PDB file of C-alpha atoms in Angstrom:
ATOM      1  CA  MET C   1     134.471 117.980 146.283  1.00 54.00           C
ATOM      2  CA  SER C   2     136.275 116.440 143.412  1.00 93.00           C
ATOM      3  CA  GLY C   3     138.167 113.621 145.078  1.00 98.00           C
ATOM      4  CA  ILE C   4     138.134 110.656 147.402  1.00 98.00           C
ATOM      5  CA  ILE C   5     140.874 108.927 149.370  1.00 98.00           C
ATOM      6  CA  PHE C   6     140.830 105.191 150.069  1.00 98.00           C
ATOM      7  CA  LEU C   7     143.142 104.125 152.877  1.00 98.00           C
ATOM      8  CA  GLY C   8     144.180 100.500 153.198  1.00 98.00           C
ATOM      9  CA  THR C   9     146.201  99.778 156.321  1.00 96.00           C
ATOM     10  CA  ALA C  10     146.388  97.284 159.173  1.00 93.00           C
ATOM     11  CA  ARG C  11     147.138  99.969 161.769  1.00 91.00           C
ATOM     12  CA  LYS C  12     144.039 102.074 162.328  1.00 87.00           C
ATOM     13  CA  LYS C  13     145.683 105.219 163.710  1.00 86.00           C
ATOM     14  CA  GLY C  14     149.204 104.729 162.376  1.00 92.00           C
ATOM     15  CA  ASN C  15     151.402 106.989 160.287  1.00 94.00           C
ATOM     16  CA  THR C  16     149.671 106.275 156.989  1.00 96.00           C
ATOM     17  CA  HIS C  17     146.307 107.058 158.558  1.00 96.00           C
ATOM     18  CA  GLN C  18     147.666 110.351 159.893  1.00 95.00           C
ATOM     19  CA  VAL C  19     149.110 111.329 156.517  1.00 97.00           C
ATOM     20  CA  ALA C  20     145.994 110.316 154.563  1.00 98.00           C
ATOM     21  CA  LYS C  21     143.719 112.197 156.979  1.00 97.00           C
ATOM     22  CA  LEU C  22     145.900 115.292 156.644  1.00 98.00           C
ATOM     23  CA  LEU C  23     145.673 115.039 152.849  1.00 98.00           C
ATOM     24  CA  ALA C  24     141.877 114.758 153.128  1.00 98.00           C
ATOM     25  CA  GLU C  25     141.743 117.848 155.332  1.00 98.00           C
ATOM     26  CA  GLU C  26     144.009 119.846 153.014  1.00 98.00           C
ATOM     27  CA  THR C  27     142.182 118.874 149.809  1.00 98.00           C
ATOM     28  CA  GLY C  28     138.616 118.617 151.079  1.00 97.00           C
ATOM     29  CA  PHE C  29     138.457 115.116 149.554  1.00 98.00           C
ATOM     30  CA  GLU C  30     136.215 112.454 151.043  1.00 98.00           C
ATOM     31  CA  PHE C  31     138.036 109.865 153.159  1.00 98.00           C
ATOM     32  CA  ARG C  32     137.301 106.152 153.424  1.00 98.00           C
ATOM     33  CA  ASP C  33     139.285 103.859 155.703  1.00 98.00           C
ATOM     34  CA  LEU C  34     138.880 100.404 154.166  1.00 98.00           C
ATOM     35  CA  SER C  35     139.259  98.824 157.623  1.00 97.00           C
ATOM     36  CA  GLU C  36     135.774 100.141 158.380  1.00 97.00           C
ATOM     37  CA  TYR C  37     134.285  98.141 155.506  1.00 98.00           C
ATOM     38  CA  THR C  38     134.119  94.528 154.467  1.00 98.00           C
ATOM     39  CA  VAL C  39     135.917  93.968 151.184  1.00 98.00           C
ATOM     40  CA  GLY C  40     136.543  90.318 150.495  1.00 96.00           C
ATOM     41  CA  PRO C  41     139.159  89.013 148.094  1.00 96.00           C
ATOM     42  CA  TYR C  42     138.364  88.650 144.410  1.00 96.00           C
ATOM     43  CA  ASP C  43     136.394  85.490 143.732  1.00 94.00           C
ATOM     44  CA  TYR C  44     135.558  84.124 140.278  1.00 93.00           C
ATOM     45  CA  GLU C  45     132.208  82.897 141.607  1.00 94.00           C
ATOM     46  CA  TYR C  46     131.355  86.350 143.027  1.00 92.00           C
ATOM     47  CA  ASN C  47     130.626  84.944 146.459  1.00 92.00           C
ATOM     48  CA  ASN C  48     131.615  88.329 147.907  1.00 91.00           C
ATOM     49  CA  SER C  49     128.920  90.210 146.014  1.00 90.00           C
ATOM     50  CA  GLU C  50     127.138  91.141 149.234  1.00 94.00           C
ATOM     51  CA  ASP C  51     130.143  92.869 150.840  1.00 98.00           C
ATOM     52  CA  ASP C  52     130.852  96.622 150.722  1.00 98.00           C
ATOM     53  CA  PHE C  53     132.966  96.735 147.567  1.00 98.00           C
ATOM     54  CA  ILE C  54     130.283  97.619 145.022  1.00 98.00           C
ATOM     55  CA  ALA C  55     128.881 100.375 147.253  1.00 98.00           C
ATOM     56  CA  LEU C  56     132.402 101.801 147.603  1.00 98.00           C
ATOM     57  CA  ALA C  57     132.902 101.577 143.827  1.00 98.00           C
ATOM     58  CA  GLU C  58     129.589 103.337 143.206  1.00 98.00           C
ATOM     59  CA  GLU C  59     130.806 106.127 145.460  1.00 98.00           C
ATOM     60  CA  MET C  60     134.282 106.163 143.893  1.00 98.00           C
ATOM     61  CA  VAL C  61     133.023 106.818 140.355  1.00 98.00           C
ATOM     62  CA  LYS C  62     131.349 110.040 141.500  1.00 98.00           C
ATOM     63  CA  TYR C  63     134.768 111.682 141.863  1.00 98.00           C
ATOM     64  CA  ASP C  64     137.281 112.834 139.287  1.00 98.00           C
ATOM     65  CA  LYS C  65     140.312 112.238 141.518  1.00 98.00           C
ATOM     66  CA  ILE C  66     140.977 108.996 143.369  1.00 98.00           C
ATOM     67  CA  VAL C  67     143.790 108.699 145.887  1.00 98.00           C
ATOM     68  CA  LEU C  68     144.883 105.227 146.992  1.00 98.00           C
ATOM     69  CA  ALA C  69     146.836 105.320 150.257  1.00 98.00           C
ATOM     70  CA  SER C  70     148.884 102.504 151.745  1.00 98.00           C
ATOM     71  CA  PRO C  71     151.796 101.834 154.020  1.00 97.00           C
ATOM     72  CA  VAL C  72     154.736 100.113 152.357  1.00 96.00           C
ATOM     73  CA  TYR C  73     154.588  96.500 153.572  1.00 94.00           C
ATOM     74  CA  TRP C  74     157.288  94.173 152.316  1.00 94.00           C
ATOM     75  CA  TYR C  75     158.046  96.534 149.410  1.00 95.00           C
ATOM     76  CA  THR C  76     154.474  96.739 148.180  1.00 96.00           C
ATOM     77  CA  MET C  77     150.976  97.928 149.129  1.00 98.00           C
ATOM     78  CA  SER C  78     148.998  96.645 152.099  1.00 98.00           C
ATOM     79  CA  ALA C  79     146.825  93.548 151.852  1.00 97.00           C
ATOM     80  CA  GLN C  80     143.747  95.701 152.516  1.00 97.00           C
ATOM     81  CA  LEU C  81     144.419  97.938 149.521  1.00 98.00           C
ATOM     82  CA  LYS C  82     145.461  94.988 147.355  1.00 98.00           C
ATOM     83  CA  ALA C  83     142.117  93.261 148.025  1.00 98.00           C
ATOM     84  CA  PHE C  84     140.299  96.486 147.113  1.00 98.00           C
ATOM     85  CA  ILE C  85     142.218  96.792 143.837  1.00 98.00           C
ATOM     86  CA  ASP C  86     141.794  93.094 143.063  1.00 98.00           C
ATOM     87  CA  ARG C  87     138.063  93.663 143.237  1.00 98.00           C
ATOM     88  CA  PHE C  88     138.335  96.106 140.344  1.00 98.00           C
ATOM     89  CA  SER C  89     137.974  92.857 138.391  1.00 97.00           C
ATOM     90  CA  ASP C  90     134.310  92.948 139.408  1.00 97.00           C
ATOM     91  CA  LEU C  91     134.108  96.267 137.561  1.00 97.00           C
ATOM     92  CA  VAL C  92     135.233  94.778 134.274  1.00 96.00           C
ATOM     93  CA  ARG C  93     133.304  91.517 134.567  1.00 95.00           C
ATOM     94  CA  VAL C  94     130.107  92.129 136.537  1.00 95.00           C
ATOM     95  CA  ARG C  95     129.527  95.870 136.952  1.00 97.00           C
ATOM     96  CA  LYS C  96     130.953  97.029 133.646  1.00 97.00           C
ATOM     97  CA  ASP C  97     129.042 100.296 133.979  1.00 98.00           C
ATOM     98  CA  LEU C  98     131.221 101.171 136.964  1.00 98.00           C
ATOM     99  CA  GLY C  99     134.392 100.077 135.210  1.00 97.00           C
ATOM    100  CA  ARG C 100     133.571 102.288 132.235  1.00 98.00           C
ATOM    101  CA  ALA C 101     132.774 105.152 134.608  1.00 98.00           C
ATOM    102  CA  LEU C 102     136.392 105.089 135.831  1.00 98.00           C
ATOM    103  CA  GLU C 103     137.679 106.086 132.385  1.00 98.00           C
ATOM    104  CA  ASP C 104     139.562 109.382 132.406  1.00 97.00           C
ATOM    105  CA  LYS C 105     139.503 109.618 136.209  1.00 98.00           C
ATOM    106  CA  LYS C 106     142.799 110.644 137.784  1.00 98.00           C
ATOM    107  CA  MET C 107     144.593 108.231 140.118  1.00 98.00           C
ATOM    108  CA  TYR C 108     147.060 109.340 142.764  1.00 98.00           C
ATOM    109  CA  VAL C 109     149.045 107.232 145.217  1.00 98.00           C
ATOM    110  CA  LEU C 110     150.085 108.096 148.753  1.00 98.00           C
ATOM    111  CA  SER C 111     152.435 105.805 150.666  1.00 98.00           C
ATOM    112  CA  CYS C 112     154.075 105.846 154.043  1.00 97.00           C
ATOM    113  CA  GLY C 113     157.018 103.838 155.307  1.00 94.00           C
ATOM    114  CA  SER C 114     159.457 103.807 158.168  1.00 88.00           C
ATOM    115  CA  GLY C 115     161.960 105.828 156.128  1.00 90.00           C
ATOM    116  CA  ASP C 116     162.285 107.901 152.997  1.00 92.00           C
ATOM    117  CA  PHE C 117     163.041 104.838 150.852  1.00 93.00           C
ATOM    118  CA  CYS C 118     160.237 103.553 148.642  1.00 95.00           C
ATOM    119  CA  PRO C 119     161.015 100.858 146.061  1.00 95.00           C
ATOM    120  CA  GLU C 120     160.779 102.032 142.465  1.00 90.00           C
ATOM    121  CA  HIS C 121     158.408  99.174 141.647  1.00 96.00           C
ATOM    122  CA  PHE C 122     155.909 100.226 144.348  1.00 98.00           C
ATOM    123  CA  THR C 123     153.842 102.275 141.902  1.00 98.00           C
ATOM    124  CA  GLU C 124     153.836  99.762 139.053  1.00 98.00           C
ATOM    125  CA  PRO C 125     150.618  97.933 140.070  1.00 98.00           C
ATOM    126  CA  PHE C 126     148.846 101.288 140.337  1.00 98.00           C
ATOM    127  CA  LYS C 127     150.132 102.492 136.966  1.00 98.00           C
ATOM    128  CA  TYR C 128     149.199  99.244 135.222  1.00 98.00           C
ATOM    129  CA  SER C 129     145.764  99.186 136.875  1.00 98.00           C
ATOM    130  CA  ALA C 130     145.078 102.790 135.887  1.00 98.00           C
ATOM    131  CA  ASN C 131     146.162 102.066 132.330  1.00 98.00           C
ATOM    132  CA  TYR C 132     143.992  98.936 132.118  1.00 97.00           C
ATOM    133  CA  LEU C 133     140.948 100.889 133.296  1.00 98.00           C
ATOM    134  CA  ASN C 134     141.738 103.869 131.017  1.00 98.00           C
ATOM    135  CA  MET C 135     142.362 106.042 134.040  1.00 98.00           C
ATOM    136  CA  ASN C 136     145.128 108.618 134.218  1.00 98.00           C
ATOM    137  CA  PHE C 137     147.849 107.778 136.726  1.00 98.00           C
ATOM    138  CA  GLN C 138     149.109 111.120 138.001  1.00 98.00           C
ATOM    139  CA  ASN C 139     151.823 110.683 140.602  1.00 97.00           C
ATOM    140  CA  HIS C 140     152.925 109.291 143.927  1.00 98.00           C
ATOM    141  CA  LEU C 141     153.887 110.916 147.204  1.00 98.00           C
ATOM    142  CA  HIS C 142     155.940 108.833 149.618  1.00 98.00           C
ATOM    143  CA  THR C 143     156.102 109.865 153.259  1.00 97.00           C
ATOM    144  CA  TRP C 144     157.426 108.328 156.434  1.00 94.00           C
ATOM    145  CA  GLY C 145     156.692 108.443 160.117  1.00 87.00           C
ATOM    146  CA  GLU C 146     157.984 107.609 163.521  1.00 77.00           C
ATOM    147  CA  LYS C 147     158.011 103.950 164.510  1.00 71.00           C
ATOM    148  CA  ASP C 148     156.560 104.636 167.935  1.00 67.00           C
ATOM    149  CA  GLY C 149     153.402 106.271 166.623  1.00 67.00           C
ATOM    150  CA  ARG C 150     154.328 109.855 167.421  1.00 79.00           C
ATOM    151  CA  PRO C 151     152.729 112.557 165.287  1.00 87.00           C
ATOM    152  CA  ILE C 152     154.143 112.971 161.814  1.00 91.00           C
ATOM    153  CA  SER C 153     157.009 115.435 161.450  1.00 93.00           C
ATOM    154  CA  GLU C 154     156.672 119.037 160.277  1.00 95.00           C
ATOM    155  CA  GLU C 155     158.654 118.085 157.158  1.00 95.00           C
ATOM    156  CA  ILE C 156     156.014 115.506 156.218  1.00 96.00           C
ATOM    157  CA  VAL C 157     153.178 117.896 157.072  1.00 97.00           C
ATOM    158  CA  GLU C 158     154.683 120.411 154.639  1.00 97.00           C
ATOM    159  CA  ARG C 159     155.145 117.768 151.917  1.00 97.00           C
ATOM    160  CA  VAL C 160     151.518 116.685 152.255  1.00 98.00           C
ATOM    161  CA  LYS C 161     150.319 120.290 152.115  1.00 98.00           C
ATOM    162  CA  GLU C 162     152.362 120.883 148.933  1.00 98.00           C
ATOM    163  CA  TYR C 163     150.969 117.688 147.415  1.00 98.00           C
ATOM    164  CA  ALA C 164     147.429 118.764 148.321  1.00 98.00           C
ATOM    165  CA  LEU C 165     147.912 122.029 146.431  1.00 97.00           C
ATOM    166  CA  LYS C 166     149.034 120.083 143.350  1.00 95.00           C
ATOM    167  CA  ILE C 167     146.071 117.714 143.289  1.00 96.00           C
ATOM    168  CA  LYS C 168     143.193 119.959 144.362  1.00 89.00           C
TER     169      LYS C 168
END
């Protein structure tokens, strides 16, 4: 397997989870739901050094392709994914070996909202983060789902399958 998907969402079995799981199945990428781990916010004193972030980062650097998946909350990524990305600071300050190991890795973004609209600026934090870490930002797939938690539509299933073929 050449990739890993990190899902950051507040709704365990919601639309974004469904879409990210489908992408994992279609690509064969590993799947990590950040809600199953403890990832504290970035802290200049490194008081969160005993949480799961470093172990997740050690796993992440084993893969060439990294997919970051999030619902669109208030026009941006989820708090769970934001905390995970904020902790990349640990990789340039404390575990520099892991930060350097991210160089030339490919970053992809998967989002899900309540409609087909995704703000243009949604991908900017990902692009800037990839650039800062000398990663290669590839692209972004935006999907949407039903508000009542029904299964994702056939249209979205097809879009995810097409995306999977592009990134495998």
